[in-house]
Tab-separated table of C-alpha atoms and ligand atoms in Angstrom:
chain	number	residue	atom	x	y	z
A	990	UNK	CA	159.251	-88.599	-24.692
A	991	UNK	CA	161.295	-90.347	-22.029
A	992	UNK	CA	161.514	-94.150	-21.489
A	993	UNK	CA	159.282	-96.667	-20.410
A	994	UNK	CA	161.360	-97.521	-17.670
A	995	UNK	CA	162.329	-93.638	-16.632
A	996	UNK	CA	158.644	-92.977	-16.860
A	997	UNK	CA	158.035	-95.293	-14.404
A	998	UNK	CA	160.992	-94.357	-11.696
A	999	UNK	CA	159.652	-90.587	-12.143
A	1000	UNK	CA	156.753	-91.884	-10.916
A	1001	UNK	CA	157.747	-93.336	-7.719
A	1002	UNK	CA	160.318	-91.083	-7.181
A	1003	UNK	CA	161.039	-90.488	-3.817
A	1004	UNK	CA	158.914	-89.525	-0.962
A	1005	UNK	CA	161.546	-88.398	1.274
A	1006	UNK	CA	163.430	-86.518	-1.464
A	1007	UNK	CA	159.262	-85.141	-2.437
A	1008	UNK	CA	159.212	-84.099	1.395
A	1009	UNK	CA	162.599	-82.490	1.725
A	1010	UNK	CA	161.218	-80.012	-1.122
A	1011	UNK	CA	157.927	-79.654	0.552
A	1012	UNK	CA	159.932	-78.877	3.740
A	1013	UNK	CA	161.768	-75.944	1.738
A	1014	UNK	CA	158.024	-74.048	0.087
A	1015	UNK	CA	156.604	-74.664	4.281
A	1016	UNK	CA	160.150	-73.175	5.671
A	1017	UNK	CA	159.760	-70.328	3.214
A	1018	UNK	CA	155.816	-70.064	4.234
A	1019	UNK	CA	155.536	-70.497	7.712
A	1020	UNK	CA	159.541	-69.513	8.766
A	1021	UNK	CA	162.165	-72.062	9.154
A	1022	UNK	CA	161.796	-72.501	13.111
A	1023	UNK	CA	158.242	-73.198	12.801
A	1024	UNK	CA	158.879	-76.388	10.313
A	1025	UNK	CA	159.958	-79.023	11.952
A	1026	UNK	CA	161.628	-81.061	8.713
A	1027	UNK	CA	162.915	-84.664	10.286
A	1028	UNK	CA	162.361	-85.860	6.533
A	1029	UNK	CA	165.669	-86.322	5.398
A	1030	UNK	CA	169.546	-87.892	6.338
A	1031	UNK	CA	171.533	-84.886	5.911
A	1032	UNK	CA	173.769	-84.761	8.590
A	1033	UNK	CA	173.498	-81.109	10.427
A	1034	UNK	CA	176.711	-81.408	11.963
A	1035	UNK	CA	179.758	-80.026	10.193
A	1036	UNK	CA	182.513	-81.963	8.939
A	1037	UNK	CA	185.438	-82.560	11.615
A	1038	UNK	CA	188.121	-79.846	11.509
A	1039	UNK	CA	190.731	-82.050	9.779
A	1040	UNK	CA	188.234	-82.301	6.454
A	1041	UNK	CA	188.811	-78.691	5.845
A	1042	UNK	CA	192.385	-78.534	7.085
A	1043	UNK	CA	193.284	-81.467	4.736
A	1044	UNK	CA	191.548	-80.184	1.731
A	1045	UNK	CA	193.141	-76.755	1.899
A	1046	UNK	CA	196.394	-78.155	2.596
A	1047	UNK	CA	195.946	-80.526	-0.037
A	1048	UNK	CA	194.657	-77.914	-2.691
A	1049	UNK	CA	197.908	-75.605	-1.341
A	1050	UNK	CA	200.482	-77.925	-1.790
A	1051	UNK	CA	199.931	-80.838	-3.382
A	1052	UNK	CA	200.736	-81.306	-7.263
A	1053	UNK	CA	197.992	-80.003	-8.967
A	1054	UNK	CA	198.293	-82.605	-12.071
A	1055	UNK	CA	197.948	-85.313	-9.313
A	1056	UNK	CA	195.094	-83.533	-7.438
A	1057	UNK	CA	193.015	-82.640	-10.374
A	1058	UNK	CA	193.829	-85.485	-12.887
A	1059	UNK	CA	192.701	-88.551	-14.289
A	1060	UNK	CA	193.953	-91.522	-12.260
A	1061	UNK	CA	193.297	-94.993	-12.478
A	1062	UNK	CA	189.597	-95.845	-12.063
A	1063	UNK	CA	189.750	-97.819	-9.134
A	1064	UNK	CA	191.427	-94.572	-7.540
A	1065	UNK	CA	194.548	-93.665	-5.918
A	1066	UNK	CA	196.706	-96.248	-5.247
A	1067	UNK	CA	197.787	-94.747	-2.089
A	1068	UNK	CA	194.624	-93.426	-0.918
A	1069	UNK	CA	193.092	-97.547	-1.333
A	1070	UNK	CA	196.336	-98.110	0.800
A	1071	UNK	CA	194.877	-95.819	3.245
A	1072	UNK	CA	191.803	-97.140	3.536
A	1073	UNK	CA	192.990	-100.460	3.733
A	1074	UNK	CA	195.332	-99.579	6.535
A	1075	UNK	CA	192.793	-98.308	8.687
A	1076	UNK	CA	190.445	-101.684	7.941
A	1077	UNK	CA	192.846	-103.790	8.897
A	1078	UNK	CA	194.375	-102.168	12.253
A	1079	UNK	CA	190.167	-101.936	12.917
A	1080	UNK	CA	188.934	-105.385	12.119
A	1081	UNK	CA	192.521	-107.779	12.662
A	1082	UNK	CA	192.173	-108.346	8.385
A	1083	UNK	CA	194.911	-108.039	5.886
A	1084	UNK	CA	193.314	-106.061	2.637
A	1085	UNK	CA	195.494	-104.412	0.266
A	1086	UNK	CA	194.782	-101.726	-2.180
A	1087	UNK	CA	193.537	-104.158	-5.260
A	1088	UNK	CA	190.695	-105.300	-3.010
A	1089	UNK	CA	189.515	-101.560	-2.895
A	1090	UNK	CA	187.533	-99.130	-5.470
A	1091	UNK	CA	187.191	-95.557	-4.586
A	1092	UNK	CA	183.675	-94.622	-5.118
A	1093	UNK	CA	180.664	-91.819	-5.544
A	1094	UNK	CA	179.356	-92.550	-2.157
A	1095	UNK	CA	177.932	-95.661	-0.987
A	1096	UNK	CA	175.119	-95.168	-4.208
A	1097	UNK	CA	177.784	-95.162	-6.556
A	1098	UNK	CA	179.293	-98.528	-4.803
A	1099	UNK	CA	175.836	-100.308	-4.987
A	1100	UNK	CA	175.386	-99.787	-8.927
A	1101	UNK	CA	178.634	-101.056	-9.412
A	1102	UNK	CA	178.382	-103.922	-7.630
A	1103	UNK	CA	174.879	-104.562	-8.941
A	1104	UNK	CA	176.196	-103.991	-12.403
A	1105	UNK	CA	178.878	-106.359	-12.023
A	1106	UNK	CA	176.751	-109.447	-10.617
A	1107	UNK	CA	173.339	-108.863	-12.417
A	1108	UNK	CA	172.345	-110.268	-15.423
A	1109	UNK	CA	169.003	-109.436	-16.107
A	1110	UNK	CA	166.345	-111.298	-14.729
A	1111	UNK	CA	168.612	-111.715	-11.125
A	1112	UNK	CA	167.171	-111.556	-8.310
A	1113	UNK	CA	168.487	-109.496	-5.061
A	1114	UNK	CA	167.025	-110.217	-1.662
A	1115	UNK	CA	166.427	-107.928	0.824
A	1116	UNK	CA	165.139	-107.449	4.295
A	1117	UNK	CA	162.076	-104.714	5.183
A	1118	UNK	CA	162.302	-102.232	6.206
A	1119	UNK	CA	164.749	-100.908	3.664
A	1120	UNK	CA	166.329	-98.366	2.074
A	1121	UNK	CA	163.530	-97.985	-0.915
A	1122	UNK	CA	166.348	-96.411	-3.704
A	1123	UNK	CA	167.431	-100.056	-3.469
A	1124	UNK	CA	164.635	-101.060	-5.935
A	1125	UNK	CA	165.857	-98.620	-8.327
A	1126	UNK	CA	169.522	-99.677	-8.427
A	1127	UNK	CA	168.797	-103.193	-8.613
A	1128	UNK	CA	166.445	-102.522	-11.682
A	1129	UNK	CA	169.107	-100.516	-13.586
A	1130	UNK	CA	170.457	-103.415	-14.488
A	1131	UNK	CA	167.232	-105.869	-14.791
A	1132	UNK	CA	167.197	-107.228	-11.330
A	1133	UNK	CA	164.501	-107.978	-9.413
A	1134	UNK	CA	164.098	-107.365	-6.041
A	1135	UNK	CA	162.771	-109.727	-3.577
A	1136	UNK	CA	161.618	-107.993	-0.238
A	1137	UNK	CA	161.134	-109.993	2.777
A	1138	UNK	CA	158.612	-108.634	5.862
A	1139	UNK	CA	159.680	-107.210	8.460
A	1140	UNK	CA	160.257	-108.917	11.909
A	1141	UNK	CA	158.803	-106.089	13.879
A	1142	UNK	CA	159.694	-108.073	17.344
A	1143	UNK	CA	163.449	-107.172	16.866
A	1144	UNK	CA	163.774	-105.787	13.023
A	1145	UNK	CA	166.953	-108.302	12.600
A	1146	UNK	CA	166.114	-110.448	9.033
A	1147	UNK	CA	163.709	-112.935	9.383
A	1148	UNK	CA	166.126	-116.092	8.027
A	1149	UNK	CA	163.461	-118.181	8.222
A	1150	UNK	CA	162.016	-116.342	5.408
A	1151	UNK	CA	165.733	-116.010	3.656
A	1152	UNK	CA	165.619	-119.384	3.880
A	1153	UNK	CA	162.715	-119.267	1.286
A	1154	UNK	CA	163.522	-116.711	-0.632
A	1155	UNK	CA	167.284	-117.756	-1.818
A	1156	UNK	CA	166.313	-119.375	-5.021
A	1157	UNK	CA	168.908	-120.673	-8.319
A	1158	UNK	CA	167.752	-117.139	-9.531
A	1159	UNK	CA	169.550	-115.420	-6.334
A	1160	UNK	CA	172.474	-113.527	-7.241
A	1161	UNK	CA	172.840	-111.365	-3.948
A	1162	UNK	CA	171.378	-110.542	-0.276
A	1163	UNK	CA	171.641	-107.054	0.475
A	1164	UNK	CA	171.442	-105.804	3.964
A	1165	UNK	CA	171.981	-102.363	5.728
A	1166	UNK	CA	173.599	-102.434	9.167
A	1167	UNK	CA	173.445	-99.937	11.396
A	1168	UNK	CA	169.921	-99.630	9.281
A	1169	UNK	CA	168.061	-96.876	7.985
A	1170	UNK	CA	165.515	-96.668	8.757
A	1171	UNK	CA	165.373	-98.850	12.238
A	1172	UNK	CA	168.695	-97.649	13.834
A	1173	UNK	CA	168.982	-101.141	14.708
A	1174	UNK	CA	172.500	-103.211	14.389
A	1175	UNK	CA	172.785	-106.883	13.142
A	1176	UNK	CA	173.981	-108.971	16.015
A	1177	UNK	CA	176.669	-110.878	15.542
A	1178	UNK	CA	174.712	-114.156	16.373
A	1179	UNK	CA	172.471	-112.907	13.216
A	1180	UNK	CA	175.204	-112.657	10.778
A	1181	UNK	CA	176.246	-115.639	11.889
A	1182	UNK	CA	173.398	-117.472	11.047
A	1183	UNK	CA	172.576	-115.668	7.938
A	1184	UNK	CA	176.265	-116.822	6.223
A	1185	UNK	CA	174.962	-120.634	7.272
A	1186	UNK	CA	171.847	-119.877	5.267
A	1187	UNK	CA	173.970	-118.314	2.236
A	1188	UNK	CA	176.755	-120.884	2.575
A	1189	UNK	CA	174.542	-124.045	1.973
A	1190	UNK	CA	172.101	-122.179	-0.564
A	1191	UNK	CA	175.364	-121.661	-2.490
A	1192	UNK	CA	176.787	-124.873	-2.084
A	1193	UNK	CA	172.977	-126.516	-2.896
A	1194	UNK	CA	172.687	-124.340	-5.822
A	1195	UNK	CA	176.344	-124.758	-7.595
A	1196	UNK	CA	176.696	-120.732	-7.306
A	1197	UNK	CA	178.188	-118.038	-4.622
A	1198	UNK	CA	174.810	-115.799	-3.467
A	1199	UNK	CA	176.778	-112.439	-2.563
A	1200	UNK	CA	176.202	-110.707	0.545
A	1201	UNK	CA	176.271	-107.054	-0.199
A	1202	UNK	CA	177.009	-105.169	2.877
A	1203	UNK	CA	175.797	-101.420	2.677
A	1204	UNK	CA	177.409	-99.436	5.686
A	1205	UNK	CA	177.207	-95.227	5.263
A	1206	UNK	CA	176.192	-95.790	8.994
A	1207	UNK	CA	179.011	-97.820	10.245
A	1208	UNK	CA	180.875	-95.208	12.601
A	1209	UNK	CA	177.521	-94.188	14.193
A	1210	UNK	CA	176.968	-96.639	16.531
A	1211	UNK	CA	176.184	-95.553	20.290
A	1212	UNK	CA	177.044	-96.351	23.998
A	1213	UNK	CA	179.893	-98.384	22.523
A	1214	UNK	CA	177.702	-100.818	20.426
A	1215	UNK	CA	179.876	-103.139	18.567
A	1216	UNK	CA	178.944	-102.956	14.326
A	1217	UNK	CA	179.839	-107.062	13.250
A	1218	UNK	CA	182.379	-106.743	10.714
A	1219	UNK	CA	180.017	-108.807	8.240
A	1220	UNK	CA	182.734	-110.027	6.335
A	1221	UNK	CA	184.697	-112.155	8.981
A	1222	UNK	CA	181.420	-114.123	8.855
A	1223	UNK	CA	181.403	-114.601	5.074
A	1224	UNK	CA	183.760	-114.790	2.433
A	1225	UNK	CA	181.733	-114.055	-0.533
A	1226	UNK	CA	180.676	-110.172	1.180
A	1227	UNK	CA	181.228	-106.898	-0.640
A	1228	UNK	CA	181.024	-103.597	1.836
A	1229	UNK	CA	179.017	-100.565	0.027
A	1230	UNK	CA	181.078	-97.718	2.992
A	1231	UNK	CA	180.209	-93.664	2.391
A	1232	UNK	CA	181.799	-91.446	4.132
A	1233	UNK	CA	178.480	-89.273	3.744
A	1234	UNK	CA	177.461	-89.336	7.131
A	1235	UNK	CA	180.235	-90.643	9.512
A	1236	UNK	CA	182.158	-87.030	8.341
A	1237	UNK	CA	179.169	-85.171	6.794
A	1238	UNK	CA	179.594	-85.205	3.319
A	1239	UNK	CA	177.014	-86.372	1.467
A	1240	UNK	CA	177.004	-83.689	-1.399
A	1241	UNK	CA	181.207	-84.583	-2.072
A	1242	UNK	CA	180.071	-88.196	-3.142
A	1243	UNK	CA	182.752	-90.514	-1.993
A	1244	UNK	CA	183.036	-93.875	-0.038
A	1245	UNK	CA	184.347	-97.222	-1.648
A	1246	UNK	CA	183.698	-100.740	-2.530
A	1247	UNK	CA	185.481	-103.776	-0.758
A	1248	UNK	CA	186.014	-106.678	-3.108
A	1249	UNK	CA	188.003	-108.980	-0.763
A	1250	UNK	CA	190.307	-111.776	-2.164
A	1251	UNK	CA	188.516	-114.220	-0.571
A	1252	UNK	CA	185.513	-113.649	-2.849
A	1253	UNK	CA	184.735	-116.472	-5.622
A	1254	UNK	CA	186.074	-115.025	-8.794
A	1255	UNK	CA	187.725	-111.783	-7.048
A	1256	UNK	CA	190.180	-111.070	-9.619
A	1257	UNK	CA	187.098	-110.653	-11.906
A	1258	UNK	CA	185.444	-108.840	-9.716
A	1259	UNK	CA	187.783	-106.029	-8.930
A	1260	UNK	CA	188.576	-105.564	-12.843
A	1261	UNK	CA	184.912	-105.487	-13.737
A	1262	UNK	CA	184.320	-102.903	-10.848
A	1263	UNK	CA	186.751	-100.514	-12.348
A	1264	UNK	CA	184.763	-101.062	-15.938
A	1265	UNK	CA	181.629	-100.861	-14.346
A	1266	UNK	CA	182.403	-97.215	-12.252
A	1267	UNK	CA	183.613	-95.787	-15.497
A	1268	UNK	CA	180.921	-97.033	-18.595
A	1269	UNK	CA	178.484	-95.787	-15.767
A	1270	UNK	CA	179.905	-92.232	-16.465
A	1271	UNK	CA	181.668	-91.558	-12.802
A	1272	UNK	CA	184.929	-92.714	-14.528
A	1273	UNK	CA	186.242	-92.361	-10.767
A	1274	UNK	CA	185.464	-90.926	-7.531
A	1275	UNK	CA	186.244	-87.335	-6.984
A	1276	UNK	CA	189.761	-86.855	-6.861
A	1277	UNK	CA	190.145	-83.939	-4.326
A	1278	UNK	CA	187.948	-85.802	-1.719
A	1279	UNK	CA	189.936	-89.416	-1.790
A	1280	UNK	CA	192.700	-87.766	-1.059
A	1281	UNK	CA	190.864	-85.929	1.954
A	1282	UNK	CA	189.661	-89.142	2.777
A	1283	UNK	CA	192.761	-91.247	2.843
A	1284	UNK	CA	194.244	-88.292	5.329
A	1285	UNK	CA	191.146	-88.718	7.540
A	1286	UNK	CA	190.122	-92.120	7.517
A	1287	UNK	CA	190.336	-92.015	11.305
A	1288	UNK	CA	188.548	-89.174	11.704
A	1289	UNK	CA	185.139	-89.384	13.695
A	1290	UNK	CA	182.108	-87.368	13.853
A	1291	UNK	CA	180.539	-85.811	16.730
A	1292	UNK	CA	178.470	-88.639	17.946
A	1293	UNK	CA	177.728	-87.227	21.319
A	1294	UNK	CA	175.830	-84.682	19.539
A	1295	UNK	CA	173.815	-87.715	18.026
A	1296	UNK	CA	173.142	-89.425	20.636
A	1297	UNK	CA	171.545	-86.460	22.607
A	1298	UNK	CA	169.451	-85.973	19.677
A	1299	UNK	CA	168.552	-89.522	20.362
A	1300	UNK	CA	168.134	-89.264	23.942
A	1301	UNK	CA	165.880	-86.065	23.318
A	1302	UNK	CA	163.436	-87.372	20.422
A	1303	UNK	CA	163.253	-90.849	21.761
A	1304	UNK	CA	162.503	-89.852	25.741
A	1305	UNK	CA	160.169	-86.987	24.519
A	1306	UNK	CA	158.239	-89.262	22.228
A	1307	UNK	CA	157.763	-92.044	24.726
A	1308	UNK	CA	157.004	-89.775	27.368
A	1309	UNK	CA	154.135	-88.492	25.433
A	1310	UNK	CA	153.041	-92.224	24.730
A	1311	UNK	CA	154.621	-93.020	21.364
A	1312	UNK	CA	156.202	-95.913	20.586
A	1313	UNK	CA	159.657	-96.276	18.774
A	1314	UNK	CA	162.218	-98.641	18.234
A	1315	UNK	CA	165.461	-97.780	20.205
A	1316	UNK	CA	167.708	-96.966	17.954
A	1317	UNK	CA	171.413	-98.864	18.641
A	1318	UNK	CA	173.001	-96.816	15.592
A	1319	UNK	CA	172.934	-94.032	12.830
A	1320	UNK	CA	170.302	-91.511	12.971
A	1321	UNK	CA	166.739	-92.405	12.199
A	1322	UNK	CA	163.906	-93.687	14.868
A	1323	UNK	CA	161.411	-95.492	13.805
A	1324	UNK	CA	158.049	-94.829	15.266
A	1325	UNK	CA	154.769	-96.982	15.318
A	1326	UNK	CA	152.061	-95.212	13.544
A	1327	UNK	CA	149.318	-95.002	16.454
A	1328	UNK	CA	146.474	-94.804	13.448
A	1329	UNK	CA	146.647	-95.485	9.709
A	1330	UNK	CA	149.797	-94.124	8.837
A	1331	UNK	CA	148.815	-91.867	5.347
A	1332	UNK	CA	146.237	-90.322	7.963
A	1333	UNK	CA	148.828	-90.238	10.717
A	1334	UNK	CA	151.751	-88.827	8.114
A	1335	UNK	CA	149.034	-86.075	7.321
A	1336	UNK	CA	148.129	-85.086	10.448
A	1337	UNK	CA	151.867	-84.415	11.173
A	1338	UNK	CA	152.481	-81.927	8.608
A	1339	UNK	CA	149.107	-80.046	9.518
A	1340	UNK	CA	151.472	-79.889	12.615
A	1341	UNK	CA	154.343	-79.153	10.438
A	1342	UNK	CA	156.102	-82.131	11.338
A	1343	UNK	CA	157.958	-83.990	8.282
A	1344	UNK	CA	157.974	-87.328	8.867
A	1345	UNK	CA	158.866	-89.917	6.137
A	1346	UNK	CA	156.081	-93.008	6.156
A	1347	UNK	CA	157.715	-96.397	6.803
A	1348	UNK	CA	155.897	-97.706	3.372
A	1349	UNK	CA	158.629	-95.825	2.211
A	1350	UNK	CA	160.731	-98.429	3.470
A	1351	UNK	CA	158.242	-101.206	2.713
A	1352	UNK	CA	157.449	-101.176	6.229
A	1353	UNK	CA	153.759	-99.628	6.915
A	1354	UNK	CA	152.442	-98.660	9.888
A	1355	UNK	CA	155.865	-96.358	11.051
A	1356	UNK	CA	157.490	-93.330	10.578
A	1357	UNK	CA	161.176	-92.859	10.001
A	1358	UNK	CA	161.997	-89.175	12.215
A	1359	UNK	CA	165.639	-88.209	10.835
A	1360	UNK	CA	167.284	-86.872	14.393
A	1361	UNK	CA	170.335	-85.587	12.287
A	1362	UNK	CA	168.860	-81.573	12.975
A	1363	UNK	CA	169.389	-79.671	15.646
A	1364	UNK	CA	168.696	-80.218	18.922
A	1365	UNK	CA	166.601	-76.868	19.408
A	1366	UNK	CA	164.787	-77.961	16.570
A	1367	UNK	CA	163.948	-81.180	18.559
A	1368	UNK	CA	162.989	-79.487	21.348
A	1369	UNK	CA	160.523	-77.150	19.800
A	1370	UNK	CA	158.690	-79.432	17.748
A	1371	UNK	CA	157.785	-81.292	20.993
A	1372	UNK	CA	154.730	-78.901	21.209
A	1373	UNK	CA	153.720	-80.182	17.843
A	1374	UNK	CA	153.982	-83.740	18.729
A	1375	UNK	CA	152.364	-83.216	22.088
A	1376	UNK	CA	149.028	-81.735	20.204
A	1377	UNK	CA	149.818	-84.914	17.731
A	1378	UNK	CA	149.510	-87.284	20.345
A	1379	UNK	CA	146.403	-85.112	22.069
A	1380	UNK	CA	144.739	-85.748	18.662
A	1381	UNK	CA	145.251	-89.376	18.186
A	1382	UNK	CA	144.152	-90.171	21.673
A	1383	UNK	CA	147.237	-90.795	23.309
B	2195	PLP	N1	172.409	-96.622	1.695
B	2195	PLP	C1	171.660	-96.204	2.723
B	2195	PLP	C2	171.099	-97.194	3.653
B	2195	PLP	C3	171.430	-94.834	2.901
B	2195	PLP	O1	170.686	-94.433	3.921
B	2195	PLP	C4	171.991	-93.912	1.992
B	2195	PLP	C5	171.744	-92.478	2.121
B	2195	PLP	O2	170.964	-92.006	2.895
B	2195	PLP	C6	172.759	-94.411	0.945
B	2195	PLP	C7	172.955	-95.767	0.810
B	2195	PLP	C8	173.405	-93.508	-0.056
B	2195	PLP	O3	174.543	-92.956	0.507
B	2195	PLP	P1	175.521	-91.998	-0.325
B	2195	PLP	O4	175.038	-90.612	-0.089
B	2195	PLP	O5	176.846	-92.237	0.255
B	2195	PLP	O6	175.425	-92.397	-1.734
């Protein structure tokens, strides 16, 4: 009845969104303070003041044919403006508004980058753990994924293994930094080296291999941690930014693509973006929100919330002898599976604890514990993990 290929992504659809449901029938079972959901990234704090502010001024007093309408499909001139604005008093760069399109979230920005570059058969490289809805956009449009291992030592890529990897078939590297699931940031010594690997793979193969930058997690970076701007390391980098999480608003679906100048064939690029957004049915990105967006693109979150999250899961959990990775940025830690992690993931939710497997994010032998909740939440479900940890011999 459906296709081959839908057939097969209904299969493996996704085990967090699969646990966020399952979180919902326990909630409804056992009472929502006695499930302890860290299954999915939906940010639990609300969206700064100004979001609301803007959007009722906006919907108050702005020209409704210009609020509501059709625009071009790259977006609001003015709002890419915006955005560009605020890159380039950030990062010392010069964009201007051509170099932008306004679009549905950071997934929306990833398939039209992917269907811009791919022709069928390309492959996209990408570095474990990683965000698994990666294989599906890259296969929309006949791509082929190419994973590399993890390093557990620090969870930076393995360039060794890029090395490798980047074939004549290579069309683009796609990393996540701050990542999901690892909380870990790309140094700048790592970008560094990565754009040596991509520069002479590209100039041994005849053909740019695009880095494509995904960044929803950007703006959450603690203690001051510095996020590389990745393209002041490489010319041929797109940036995939949401503003889903850095002002909590995943469910209004907007972010944008950066198509710099500097890119081989950027003209092309940009135009085919615009295309791409709209034969992929989102025509554009939702009107009322870029203009919120362009009125609030210095607007931050409430990161101090975040990192006491942090400070509560990840002290708690090694306290009670778990071992995570320290997370430098958005809102995930990754924890080593003390037994076989099915059996481990299992045991959890007999403990009502939600906790996404890190095969999930082809990275076995973890779990990714979402610390976007709140912190009551946290604390109470430290009982649960203690008796966890009891269990497995800890
Ligand atoms: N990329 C990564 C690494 C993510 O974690 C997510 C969402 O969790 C997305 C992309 C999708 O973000 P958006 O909701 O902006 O489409």
């Amino acid at each position: 009845m459906i296709s081959e290929a839908m057939q097969r992504m209904t299969e493996n659809n996704s085990v967090i969104r699969a646990m966020f449901e399952e979180g919902k029938q326990m909630a409804a079972r056992y009472g929502a303070e006695n499930v302890y959901d860290f299954s999915l990234g939906n940010p639990n704090i609300a969206p700064p003041a100004a979001v609301t502010e803007a959007a009722i001024d906006i919907l108050r007093h702005e020209d409704p044919m210009l609020v509501h309408g059709y625009m071009s499909n790259a977006g609001y001139e003015e709002v890419r403006r915006a955005v560009a604005g605020s890159l380039n008093r950030r990062f010392g760069t010069a964009y201007g508004p051509q170099e932008l399109l306004m679009t549905v979230g950071a997934a929306g920005g990833l398939n039209v980058v992917l269907k811009v570059l791919l022709n069928s058969g390309d492959e996209v490289v990408v570095f474990a753990p990683y965000f698994v809805e990666y294989n599906n956009y890259i296969a929309n449009y006949g791509g082929v994924t190419v994973v590399i291992p993890p390093d557990t030592a620090s969870f930076q890529p393995d360039l060794a293994a890029l090395e490798r990897a980047v074939t004549p078939r290579t069309r683009a590297v796609l990393i996540n930094t701050p990542n999901n699931p690892t909380g870990v940031i790309y140094s700048a010594e790592t970008l560094a080296a990565l754009a040596g690997v991509l520069r002479r793979k590209s100039a041994e193969f005849g053909a740019p291999v695009y880095l494509l930058s995904d960044e929803p997690y950007r703006e959450l970076a603690y203690d001051g941690a510095e996020v590389p701007w990745v393209p002041s390391f490489y010319d041929n980098t797109l940036v995939c930014y949401s503003w889903s999480k850095s002002l909590s608003l995943p469910g209004e679906r907007i972010g944008y693509l950066l198509m710099p100048d500097s890119l081989d064939g950027a003209e092309q690029i940009q135009q085919a973006a615009a295309i791409a957004g709209r034969i992929l049915g989102f025509v554009n990105a939702p009107s009322l929100m870029q203009r919120v967006a362009a009125r609030c693109v210095d607007e931050q979150t409430d990161l101090a919330a975040y990192a006491r999250n942090r400070a509560l899961l990840y002290d708690g959990l090694t306290a009670l002898g778990f071992s995570c990775v320290y997370p430098a940025g958005a809102f995930y830690l990754f924890m080593k599976t003390p037994e076989d992690e099915s059996t481990f993931v299992a045991r959890a939710k007999k403990h009502r604890l939600l906790l996404v497997p890190g095969s999930s994010f082809a990275c076995p032998g973890y779990v990714r514990i979402a610390y976007c909740v709140s912190p009551d939440t946290i604390r109470r479900s430290m009982a649960a993990f203690r008796a966890l940890a009891e269990e497995v011999g800890l």
